[in-house]
Coordinates of C-alpha atoms in Angstrom, one line a residue:
X913 CA 90.6 133.3 122.4
X914 CA 86.9 133.6 121.7
X915 CA 84.9 132.2 118.9
X916 CA 86.8 131.0 115.8
X917 CA 86.1 133.2 112.7
X918 CA 84.5 132.7 109.4
X919 CA 85.9 135.3 107.0
X920 CA 84.3 136.4 103.7
X921 CA 85.7 138.8 101.2
X922 CA 83.8 140.2 98.2
X923 CA 84.1 143.6 96.5
X924 CA 80.4 143.6 95.6
X925 CA 78.8 145.2 98.7
X926 CA 75.4 143.6 98.1
X927 CA 76.9 140.1 97.8
X928 CA 79.1 140.7 100.8
X929 CA 76.1 141.7 103.0
X930 CA 74.0 138.8 101.7
X931 CA 76.6 136.1 102.5
X932 CA 77.4 137.6 105.9
X933 CA 73.7 137.7 106.7
X934 CA 73.2 134.1 105.8
X935 CA 76.3 133.0 107.7
X936 CA 75.3 134.8 110.9
X937 CA 71.8 133.3 110.7
X938 CA 73.2 129.7 110.8
X939 CA 76.6 130.1 112.5
X940 CA 76.5 133.4 114.4
X941 CA 76.2 131.8 117.9
X942 CA 79.4 129.6 117.5
X943 CA 81.5 131.6 115.1
X944 CA 82.5 135.2 114.6
X945 CA 81.5 136.3 111.1
X946 CA 83.9 138.8 109.6
X947 CA 83.4 140.4 106.1
X948 CA 85.8 142.5 104.1
X949 CA 85.3 144.6 100.9
X950 CA 88.7 143.8 99.4
X951 CA 91.5 141.3 99.5
X952 CA 93.8 143.9 101.2
X953 CA 91.2 144.6 103.9
X954 CA 90.8 140.9 104.5
X955 CA 94.5 140.3 104.8
X956 CA 94.7 143.1 107.4
X957 CA 91.9 141.4 109.3
X958 CA 93.7 138.1 109.2
X959 CA 97.0 139.6 110.4
X960 CA 95.2 141.2 113.3
X961 CA 93.6 137.9 114.2
X962 CA 97.0 136.2 114.0
X963 CA 98.6 138.8 116.4
X964 CA 95.8 138.4 118.9
X965 CA 95.9 134.6 118.8
X966 CA 92.6 134.2 117.1
X967 CA 91.5 131.2 115.1
X968 CA 90.0 131.1 111.5
X969 CA 87.9 128.2 110.5
X970 CA 86.7 129.1 107.0
X971 CA 87.7 131.7 104.4
X972 CA 85.3 132.5 101.5
X973 CA 86.8 134.6 98.8
X974 CA 85.3 136.1 95.6
X975 CA 87.1 134.9 92.5
X976 CA 86.9 138.2 90.7
X977 CA 88.3 141.2 92.7
X978 CA 90.3 144.2 91.6
X979 CA 94.0 144.5 92.5
X980 CA 94.1 140.9 93.9
X981 CA 91.8 138.1 92.8
X982 CA 90.5 135.3 95.1
X983 CA 93.2 132.8 94.2
X984 CA 96.0 135.3 94.9
X985 CA 94.3 136.3 98.2
X986 CA 94.0 132.7 99.3
X987 CA 97.6 132.0 98.6
X988 CA 98.6 134.7 101.0
X989 CA 95.9 133.8 103.5
X990 CA 97.3 130.2 103.7
X991 CA 100.6 131.6 105.0
X992 CA 98.7 133.1 108.0
X993 CA 96.2 130.4 108.7
X994 CA 97.3 127.2 106.9
X995 CA 94.6 125.0 108.5
X996 CA 91.6 127.3 107.7
X997 CA 89.3 125.7 105.1
X998 CA 89.0 127.7 101.8
X999 CA 86.3 128.2 99.2
X1000 CA 85.9 130.4 96.2
X1001 CA 82.8 132.4 95.4
X1002 CA 82.3 132.6 91.7
X1003 CA 79.7 133.5 89.0
X1004 CA 78.6 130.8 86.6
X1005 CA 80.5 132.4 83.7
X1006 CA 83.8 132.0 85.7
X1007 CA 83.3 128.4 86.7
X1008 CA 85.9 127.0 84.2
X1009 CA 88.5 129.6 85.2
X1010 CA 87.9 129.0 88.9
X1011 CA 88.2 125.2 88.4
X1012 CA 91.5 125.7 86.5
X1013 CA 92.8 128.1 89.2
X1014 CA 91.9 125.7 92.0
X1015 CA 94.7 123.5 90.7
X1016 CA 97.2 126.2 91.8
X1017 CA 95.9 126.6 95.3
X1018 CA 94.6 123.8 97.6
X1019 CA 91.0 125.1 97.7
X1020 CA 88.4 122.9 99.3
X1021 CA 85.3 124.0 97.3
X1022 CA 83.8 126.6 95.1
X1023 CA 80.3 128.2 95.5
X1024 CA 78.2 129.5 92.6
X1025 CA 76.5 132.9 93.1
X1026 CA 73.6 133.2 93.9
X1027 CA 73.4 130.4 96.4
X1028 CA 69.6 130.5 97.1
X1029 CA 68.2 128.7 98.9
X1030 CA 71.2 128.6 101.4
X1031 CA 69.8 125.6 103.1
X1032 CA 70.5 123.6 99.9
X1033 CA 73.4 125.4 98.3
X1034 CA 75.4 127.1 101.0
X1035 CA 75.0 125.5 104.4
X1036 CA 75.8 121.9 103.4
X1037 CA 79.2 123.2 102.0
X1038 CA 80.0 125.3 105.0
X1039 CA 79.0 122.4 107.3
X1040 CA 81.5 120.1 105.6
X1041 CA 84.2 122.7 105.7
X1042 CA 83.6 123.3 109.4
X1043 CA 83.6 119.6 110.1
X1044 CA 87.0 119.2 108.3
X1045 CA 88.4 122.2 110.2
X1046 CA 87.2 120.9 113.6
X1047 CA 88.9 117.6 112.9
X1048 CA 92.3 119.3 112.5
X1049 CA 91.9 122.6 114.4
X1050 CA 94.7 125.1 114.4
X1051 CA 97.6 122.7 115.3
X1052 CA 100.9 124.1 114.1
X1053 CA 103.1 121.7 112.0
X1054 CA 105.7 121.7 114.8
X1055 CA 104.0 119.0 116.9
X1056 CA 106.6 116.5 115.7
X1057 CA 110.1 117.5 114.5
X1058 CA 112.1 115.3 112.3
X1059 CA 115.9 115.8 112.0
X1060 CA 117.5 114.1 109.0
X1061 CA 119.5 114.4 105.9
X1062 CA 118.0 115.3 102.5
X1063 CA 119.5 112.3 100.8
X1064 CA 119.0 109.8 103.6
X1065 CA 116.6 107.0 102.7
X1066 CA 115.5 106.3 106.3
X1067 CA 114.9 110.1 106.7
X1068 CA 112.8 110.1 103.6
X1069 CA 110.8 107.1 104.8
X1070 CA 109.9 108.8 108.1
X1071 CA 108.9 112.0 106.3
X1072 CA 106.9 110.1 103.8
X1073 CA 105.2 108.0 106.5
X1074 CA 104.1 111.1 108.4
X1075 CA 103.0 113.0 105.3
X1076 CA 100.9 110.1 104.0
X1077 CA 99.3 109.6 107.4
X1078 CA 98.4 113.4 107.5
X1079 CA 100.5 113.9 110.7
X1080 CA 101.8 117.5 111.0
X1081 CA 105.6 117.6 111.4
X1082 CA 108.5 120.0 110.9
X1083 CA 111.5 118.9 108.9
X1084 CA 115.0 120.0 110.0
X1085 CA 118.2 119.2 108.2
X1086 CA 120.9 117.7 110.5
X1087 CA 123.4 120.4 109.5
X1088 CA 121.0 123.3 110.2
X1089 CA 121.5 125.1 113.5
X1090 CA 118.2 124.0 115.0
X1091 CA 118.8 120.4 113.8
X1092 CA 122.2 120.3 115.4
X1093 CA 120.8 121.7 118.7
X1094 CA 118.1 118.9 118.7
X1095 CA 120.8 116.2 118.0
X1096 CA 123.0 117.6 120.9
X1097 CA 120.0 117.8 123.3
X1098 CA 119.2 114.2 122.5
X1099 CA 122.8 113.2 123.1
X1100 CA 123.2 111.7 119.6
X1101 CA 125.2 112.5 116.5
X1102 CA 124.3 112.7 112.8
X1103 CA 124.9 109.0 112.5
X1104 CA 121.7 108.5 114.5
X1105 CA 119.4 110.2 112.0
X1106 CA 116.5 110.3 111.5
X1107 CA 115.8 111.7 114.9
X1108 CA 112.1 112.2 115.8
X1109 CA 111.2 114.6 118.6
X1110 CA 107.6 114.5 119.8
X1111 CA 105.6 117.4 121.1
X1112 CA 106.4 116.5 124.7
X1113 CA 110.1 116.5 124.0
X1114 CA 110.7 112.8 123.8
X1115 CA 113.5 112.0 121.3
X1116 CA 113.6 108.8 119.3
X1117 CA 116.7 108.0 117.2
X1118 CA 116.1 105.9 114.1
X1119 CA 112.6 104.9 115.1
X1120 CA 110.5 102.3 113.4
X1121 CA 107.3 103.4 111.7
X1122 CA 105.3 101.7 114.4
X1123 CA 107.1 103.7 117.1
X1124 CA 106.5 106.9 115.1
X1125 CA 102.8 106.0 114.7
X1126 CA 102.4 105.5 118.5
X1127 CA 104.2 108.8 119.1
X1128 CA 101.9 110.5 116.7
X1129 CA 98.8 109.1 118.3
X1130 CA 97.9 106.7 115.6
X1131 CA 96.2 103.5 116.7
X1132 CA 98.4 100.4 116.5
X1133 CA 96.5 97.9 118.7
X1134 CA 93.0 96.5 118.2
X1135 CA 90.3 97.3 120.8
X1136 CA 88.8 93.8 120.7
X1137 CA 89.8 90.2 119.8
X1138 CA 87.0 89.4 117.4
X1139 CA 85.2 91.5 114.8
X1140 CA 82.3 91.0 112.3
X1141 CA 84.5 92.3 109.5
X1142 CA 88.3 92.9 109.1
X1143 CA 89.5 94.8 106.0
X1144 CA 93.2 94.3 105.0
X1145 CA 94.4 97.4 103.2
X1146 CA 93.4 101.1 103.5
X1147 CA 93.2 102.3 99.9
X1148 CA 89.9 103.4 98.3
X1149 CA 88.4 99.9 98.3
X1150 CA 89.3 99.3 102.0
X1151 CA 88.1 102.7 103.0
X1152 CA 84.9 102.2 101.1
X1153 CA 84.3 98.8 102.8
X1154 CA 85.1 100.4 106.2
X1155 CA 82.6 103.2 105.8
X1156 CA 79.8 100.9 104.6
X1157 CA 80.5 98.1 107.0
X1158 CA 80.6 100.3 110.1
X1159 CA 77.7 102.5 109.0
X1160 CA 75.6 99.3 108.7
X1161 CA 76.3 98.1 112.2
X1162 CA 79.2 95.7 111.6
X1163 CA 82.0 95.7 114.2
X1164 CA 84.7 96.8 111.6
X1165 CA 88.5 96.9 111.7
X1166 CA 90.7 98.2 108.9
X1167 CA 94.3 97.1 109.0
X1168 CA 96.9 99.1 107.1
X1169 CA 100.6 98.3 106.9
X1170 CA 101.9 101.7 105.8
X1171 CA 99.5 104.6 105.1
X1172 CA 95.7 104.9 104.6
X1173 CA 94.9 106.0 101.1
X1174 CA 97.1 103.6 99.1
X1175 CA 98.4 104.8 95.7
X1176 CA 95.4 107.0 95.3
X1177 CA 96.3 108.8 98.5
X1178 CA 99.6 109.9 96.9
X1179 CA 97.9 111.5 93.9
X1180 CA 98.3 115.3 93.7
X1181 CA 94.9 115.8 92.2
X1182 CA 92.1 113.4 91.0
X1183 CA 89.8 115.2 88.6
X1184 CA 87.6 112.5 87.3
X1185 CA 86.1 111.3 90.6
X1186 CA 82.3 111.7 90.7
X1187 CA 81.1 114.6 92.8
X1188 CA 84.3 116.7 92.7
X1189 CA 84.1 118.8 89.5
X1190 CA 87.1 120.9 90.6
X1191 CA 89.2 117.9 91.5
X1192 CA 90.5 116.7 94.8
X1193 CA 93.9 115.6 96.0
X1194 CA 94.4 112.1 97.1
X1195 CA 95.3 113.3 100.6
X1196 CA 92.1 115.3 100.9
X1197 CA 90.0 112.3 99.7
X1198 CA 91.8 110.0 102.1
X1199 CA 91.3 112.5 105.0
X1200 CA 87.6 112.7 104.4
X1201 CA 87.1 109.0 104.0
X1202 CA 89.1 108.2 107.1
X1203 CA 87.1 110.7 109.1
X1204 CA 83.9 109.3 107.7
X1205 CA 84.9 105.8 108.7
X1206 CA 85.7 107.1 112.2
X1207 CA 82.3 108.8 112.4
X1208 CA 80.7 105.4 112.2
X1209 CA 83.1 103.9 114.7
X1210 CA 85.3 101.8 112.3
X1211 CA 88.7 101.1 113.9
X1212 CA 91.8 101.8 111.9
X1213 CA 94.9 99.9 112.8
X1214 CA 98.2 101.4 111.6
X1215 CA 101.7 100.0 110.8
X1216 CA 100.5 96.4 111.3
X1217 CA 101.6 94.0 108.6
X1218 CA 99.5 91.0 107.9
X1219 CA 101.5 87.9 106.9
X1220 CA 99.0 85.0 107.1
X1221 CA 95.4 84.1 106.7
X1222 CA 93.6 80.9 107.7
X1223 CA 90.1 79.6 108.2
X1224 CA 89.3 78.4 111.8
X1225 CA 85.9 76.8 111.6
X1226 CA 83.5 79.7 111.1
X1227 CA 86.2 82.3 112.0
X1228 CA 88.7 83.8 109.6
X1229 CA 92.0 84.6 111.3
X1230 CA 94.8 87.0 110.3
X1231 CA 98.4 86.7 111.6
X1232 CA 100.6 89.7 112.0
X1233 CA 104.3 90.0 111.4
X1234 CA 104.9 90.3 115.1
X1235 CA 103.2 87.0 115.8
X1236 CA 99.9 88.5 117.0
X1237 CA 96.5 87.3 115.6
X1238 CA 93.1 88.7 115.1
X1239 CA 89.9 87.0 114.0
X1240 CA 86.5 87.9 112.4
X1241 CA 83.4 86.4 110.9
X1242 CA 84.5 87.8 107.5
X1243 CA 87.5 89.3 105.7
X1244 CA 87.8 91.8 102.9
X1245 CA 91.2 91.8 101.0
X1246 CA 91.8 95.3 99.7
X1247 CA 95.6 95.4 99.6
X1248 CA 95.8 97.0 96.2
X1249 CA 98.9 97.0 94.1
X1250 CA 102.5 98.2 94.4
X1251 CA 104.6 99.9 91.7
X1252 CA 106.9 97.4 90.1
X1253 CA 110.6 97.9 91.0
X1254 CA 112.6 99.5 88.2
X1255 CA 115.2 96.8 87.0
X1256 CA 118.0 99.1 86.0
X1257 CA 121.6 99.3 87.2
X1258 CA 122.1 101.6 90.2
X1259 CA 118.4 102.2 90.9
X1260 CA 118.1 100.0 94.1
X1261 CA 121.1 101.7 95.7
X1262 CA 119.7 105.2 95.1
X1263 CA 116.1 104.5 96.1
X1264 CA 115.0 107.1 98.6
X1265 CA 118.0 109.3 97.6
X1266 CA 116.7 110.7 94.4
X1267 CA 114.8 107.7 93.1
X1268 CA 111.3 107.4 94.4
X1269 CA 108.3 105.2 93.8
X1270 CA 105.0 107.1 93.6
X1271 CA 104.6 110.9 93.7
X1272 CA 106.6 111.4 96.9
X1273 CA 104.8 114.8 97.4
X1274 CA 107.2 115.6 100.3
X1275 CA 109.9 116.1 97.7
X1276 CA 108.0 118.8 95.7
X1277 CA 109.6 121.9 97.2
X1278 CA 113.0 120.3 97.1
X1279 CA 112.7 120.0 93.3
X1280 CA 112.8 123.8 92.8
X1281 CA 115.1 124.6 89.9
X1282 CA 115.8 120.9 89.1
X1283 CA 115.2 118.7 86.1
X1284 CA 112.7 116.0 87.1
X1285 CA 112.1 112.7 85.2
X1286 CA 109.0 110.6 85.6
X1287 CA 108.8 107.0 84.3
X1288 CA 105.3 105.9 83.3
X1289 CA 102.4 106.7 81.0
X1290 CA 99.3 106.1 83.2
X1291 CA 97.2 108.7 85.1
X1292 CA 99.3 108.5 88.2
X1293 CA 102.4 109.6 86.2
X1294 CA 100.4 112.4 84.5
X1295 CA 99.1 113.7 87.8
X1296 CA 102.6 113.6 89.2
X1297 CA 103.9 115.6 86.2
X1298 CA 101.3 118.3 86.8
X1299 CA 102.3 118.5 90.5
X1300 CA 106.1 118.6 90.0
X1301 CA 105.8 121.1 87.2
X1302 CA 104.9 123.7 89.8
X1303 CA 108.4 123.4 91.3
X1304 CA 110.8 122.0 88.9
X1305 CA 112.7 123.7 86.0
X1306 CA 111.5 120.9 83.7
X1307 CA 109.5 117.7 84.0
X1308 CA 110.1 114.9 81.4
X1309 CA 107.7 112.0 81.1
X1310 CA 109.5 108.8 79.8
X1311 CA 106.9 106.5 78.2
X1312 CA 107.7 103.0 77.0
X1313 CA 104.8 103.0 74.5
X1314 CA 104.3 105.0 71.3
X1315 CA 102.0 107.6 72.9
X1316 CA 100.1 108.5 76.0
X1317 CA 96.6 108.0 74.4
X1318 CA 96.5 104.3 75.2
X1319 CA 97.2 104.6 78.9
X1320 CA 96.3 108.1 80.1
X1321 CA 93.0 109.9 80.4
X1322 CA 92.3 112.5 77.8
X1323 CA 91.8 115.4 80.2
X1324 CA 95.3 114.8 81.7
X1325 CA 96.9 114.7 78.3
X1326 CA 95.3 118.0 77.4
X1327 CA 96.5 119.6 80.6
X1328 CA 100.1 118.4 80.1
X1329 CA 100.1 119.8 76.6
X1330 CA 99.4 123.3 77.9
X1331 CA 102.4 123.3 80.4
X1332 CA 105.6 124.7 78.8
X1333 CA 108.0 122.9 81.2
X1334 CA 106.5 119.5 80.8
X1335 CA 107.9 117.3 78.0
X1336 CA 106.9 113.8 76.8
X1337 CA 109.4 111.3 75.3
X1338 CA 107.9 108.1 73.9
X1339 CA 109.6 104.7 73.4
X1340 CA 112.1 105.5 76.1
X1341 CA 113.3 103.4 79.0
X1342 CA 115.7 104.1 81.9
X1343 CA 118.5 101.5 81.9
X1344 CA 120.8 103.0 84.6
X1345 CA 121.1 105.5 87.4
X1346 CA 124.3 107.1 88.7
X1347 CA 125.2 109.2 91.7
X1348 CA 127.5 109.5 94.7
X1349 CA 125.3 109.3 97.7
X1350 CA 122.3 110.6 95.8
X1351 CA 121.0 110.5 92.2
X1352 CA 122.9 112.7 89.8
X1353 CA 122.3 111.2 86.3
X1354 CA 120.2 108.6 84.5
X1355 CA 120.9 106.6 81.3
X1356 CA 118.0 106.6 78.8
X1357 CA 117.6 104.1 76.0
X1358 CA 115.5 105.7 73.1
X1359 CA 114.4 103.0 70.8
X1360 CA 112.7 105.5 68.5
X1361 CA 116.0 107.2 67.7
X1362 CA 118.2 104.2 68.5
X1363 CA 120.3 106.2 71.0
X1364 CA 121.5 105.6 74.5
X1365 CA 122.3 108.8 76.4
X1366 CA 123.1 110.0 79.9
X1367 CA 121.4 113.1 81.3
X1368 CA 121.7 115.0 84.5
X1369 CA 118.9 114.2 86.9
X1370 CA 118.4 114.9 90.5
X1371 CA 114.9 113.3 90.9
X1372 CA 113.4 110.2 89.3
X1373 CA 109.9 109.2 90.1
X1374 CA 108.8 105.7 89.0
X1375 CA 105.2 104.7 88.1
X1376 CA 105.6 101.4 86.2
X1377 CA 103.3 98.4 86.3
X1378 CA 101.2 97.1 89.2
X1379 CA 102.1 94.1 91.3
X1380 CA 99.5 92.8 93.8
X1381 CA 100.6 92.6 97.5
X1382 CA 99.5 89.0 97.9
X1383 CA 102.6 86.9 98.5
X1384 CA 101.6 86.7 102.2
X1385 CA 98.5 84.8 101.2
X1386 CA 100.4 81.7 100.0
X1387 CA 97.8 79.1 99.1
X1388 CA 95.1 80.4 101.4
X1389 CA 93.0 81.6 98.5
X1390 CA 93.2 81.1 94.7
X1391 CA 95.2 83.6 92.8
X1392 CA 96.3 84.0 89.1
X1393 CA 99.8 83.6 87.8
X1394 CA 100.5 87.3 88.6
X1395 CA 99.2 87.1 92.2
X1396 CA 95.8 88.8 91.7
X1397 CA 93.0 87.2 93.7
X1398 CA 90.3 85.2 91.9
X1399 CA 86.7 85.9 92.9
X1400 CA 83.2 84.9 92.0
X1401 CA 82.7 83.7 88.4
X1402 CA 86.4 83.5 87.8
X1403 CA 86.6 80.6 90.3
X1404 CA 84.2 78.4 88.3
X1405 CA 85.7 76.1 85.7
X1406 CA 83.1 74.8 83.3
X1407 CA 80.5 75.4 86.1
X1408 CA 82.6 73.5 88.7
X1409 CA 83.2 75.2 92.0
X1410 CA 86.7 75.6 93.4
X1411 CA 88.3 72.7 95.3
X1412 CA 87.4 72.6 98.9
X1413 CA 84.3 74.8 98.5
X1414 CA 81.9 73.7 101.2
X1415 CA 78.7 75.7 100.4
X1416 CA 75.7 74.6 98.4
X1417 CA 75.9 77.8 96.3
X1418 CA 78.4 79.4 93.9
X1419 CA 80.8 82.0 95.3
X1420 CA 79.4 85.4 95.5
X1421 CA 80.7 87.9 92.9
X1422 CA 83.5 89.3 95.1
X1423 CA 84.0 86.1 97.2
X1424 CA 87.3 84.3 97.2
X1425 CA 87.9 80.5 97.0
X1426 CA 87.2 80.3 100.8
X1427 CA 83.7 81.3 101.9
X1428 CA 83.6 84.5 104.0
X1429 CA 86.7 86.0 102.4
X1430 CA 86.2 88.7 99.8
X1431 CA 88.4 90.8 97.6
X1432 CA 87.8 94.3 96.4
X1433 CA 89.7 96.9 94.3
X1434 CA 92.9 96.5 92.4
X1435 CA 94.0 93.3 94.2
X1436 CA 91.2 91.4 92.5
X1437 CA 91.8 89.7 89.2
X1438 CA 90.2 91.4 86.2
X1439 CA 89.2 94.4 88.2
X1440 CA 88.9 97.9 86.7
X1441 CA 91.8 100.0 88.0
X1442 CA 90.0 103.2 88.9
X1443 CA 89.4 104.9 92.3
X1444 CA 85.6 105.0 91.7
X1445 CA 85.4 101.3 90.9
X1446 CA 87.5 100.4 93.9
X1447 CA 85.2 102.4 96.3
X1448 CA 82.2 100.7 94.6
X1449 CA 83.7 97.3 95.1
X1450 CA 84.4 98.0 98.7
X1451 CA 80.8 98.9 99.2
X1452 CA 79.6 95.9 97.3
X1453 CA 81.8 93.6 99.3
X1454 CA 79.9 94.7 102.5
X1455 CA 76.6 93.8 100.9
X1456 CA 77.9 90.4 100.1
X1457 CA 79.3 90.1 103.7
X1458 CA 75.8 90.6 105.0
X1459 CA 74.5 87.9 102.7
X1460 CA 77.2 85.5 103.9
X1461 CA 76.6 86.3 107.6
X1462 CA 72.8 85.8 107.2
X1463 CA 73.4 82.3 105.9
X1464 CA 75.7 81.3 108.7

């Protein structure tokens, strides 16, 4: 198929020539550089490449173009080459507009014109885009096919698992012609959904997440019996620890029970994370962090649930739900928090069938024309509202407090105020959910107006509270009454070290009540619940691991 292409489109001839020249100078030997003078011309070039079986690695589009601007062009280009990485070329005066527009299309970056010197302002960006494209290539999203029912909780769980682990798949309804054909070919009926069909034609009826992970090529077994560092949990803190631990030479293993990225990985867009002025989706941030950890040879173990922890002399041992064990010199607990279950009549029965915890981005297109309700007043709820507003007829935020100001970032509140189909109701709680097979209505208690009303609702997304995933620890390390893990100074009582502490020093700042076991991120008592602070604690934990190992 020849070299993959880098396509650039700009209606300013001098700019078009300049960027094509700089691209050829750096990438001309490995990539075909194509330039177009208009969006229409660029689309024709892309269509011709598609017909000839060509590949497109990166698309650069000028933000301001007549007839069709860069955002509109990239929306159409995505239909032809969905895996190509995308960047906007923009003048300084248009930066704010470009950043706002990026929220509409999943653009990877924007470049200010002029980009001199290219060695500093152009090539590092293109290098990163090419690295990201090479990691995914041009795989079509038909590698894995999932046959299920829209309102089936097991079907939703499989779809959500694949999406959150960034595994391409194609969804087919069991009553669609192609879905029925796959069920017949597998020799099963609709009662056996979800059916997962792999790229090589292997059919799995009602598979477990572990079986799906293996079929998708995700690692589920460790490569060794003993490590320098094992990290439990693959959210921002765990990924931060994995990157820094592996990059500093530690034999590092990250164990994740569900999906790398944690709650942050489900965010439709994070706009206050340092270094990403145009925002970044949780999935993109997770993808980059996972590839970065892999670059330094950190292992990532998927669908393995840790159920026990103990100290074996100088080793620290984890026990898996299947009875297996793995040991290391040190452990970092980064299991984060889970959304608290909504204690309202009917909710448990409809979870996965219209009631969802977290943003459940896979449900976005299905919400078209529907009225969506979101419970919660923190940033995660606000980001979800922005996301679902693209699809739904209306989005209503139900907030228990008097306002959003106490719990949500100012920038999110401002964005929500500008969207016509987003509404905020304060001092409201959901006290019931009703539906036959799937969610159809919810009951809302409005304490501000002293009313209890039932409203039609097809989708309810819950973002309430934060419970640490630490029950499995038992008494292995000290925790507070809510289950958050005590570390460092919090373990000292009037200067007295915790019971059983066998070191002639106080616990390090992120160290738990057992030497060599550390906690980072949201799971830690009194931590700051932000993505940036979780990443920072993951990195800090590795520094403290080194200090611990040096003293052994």
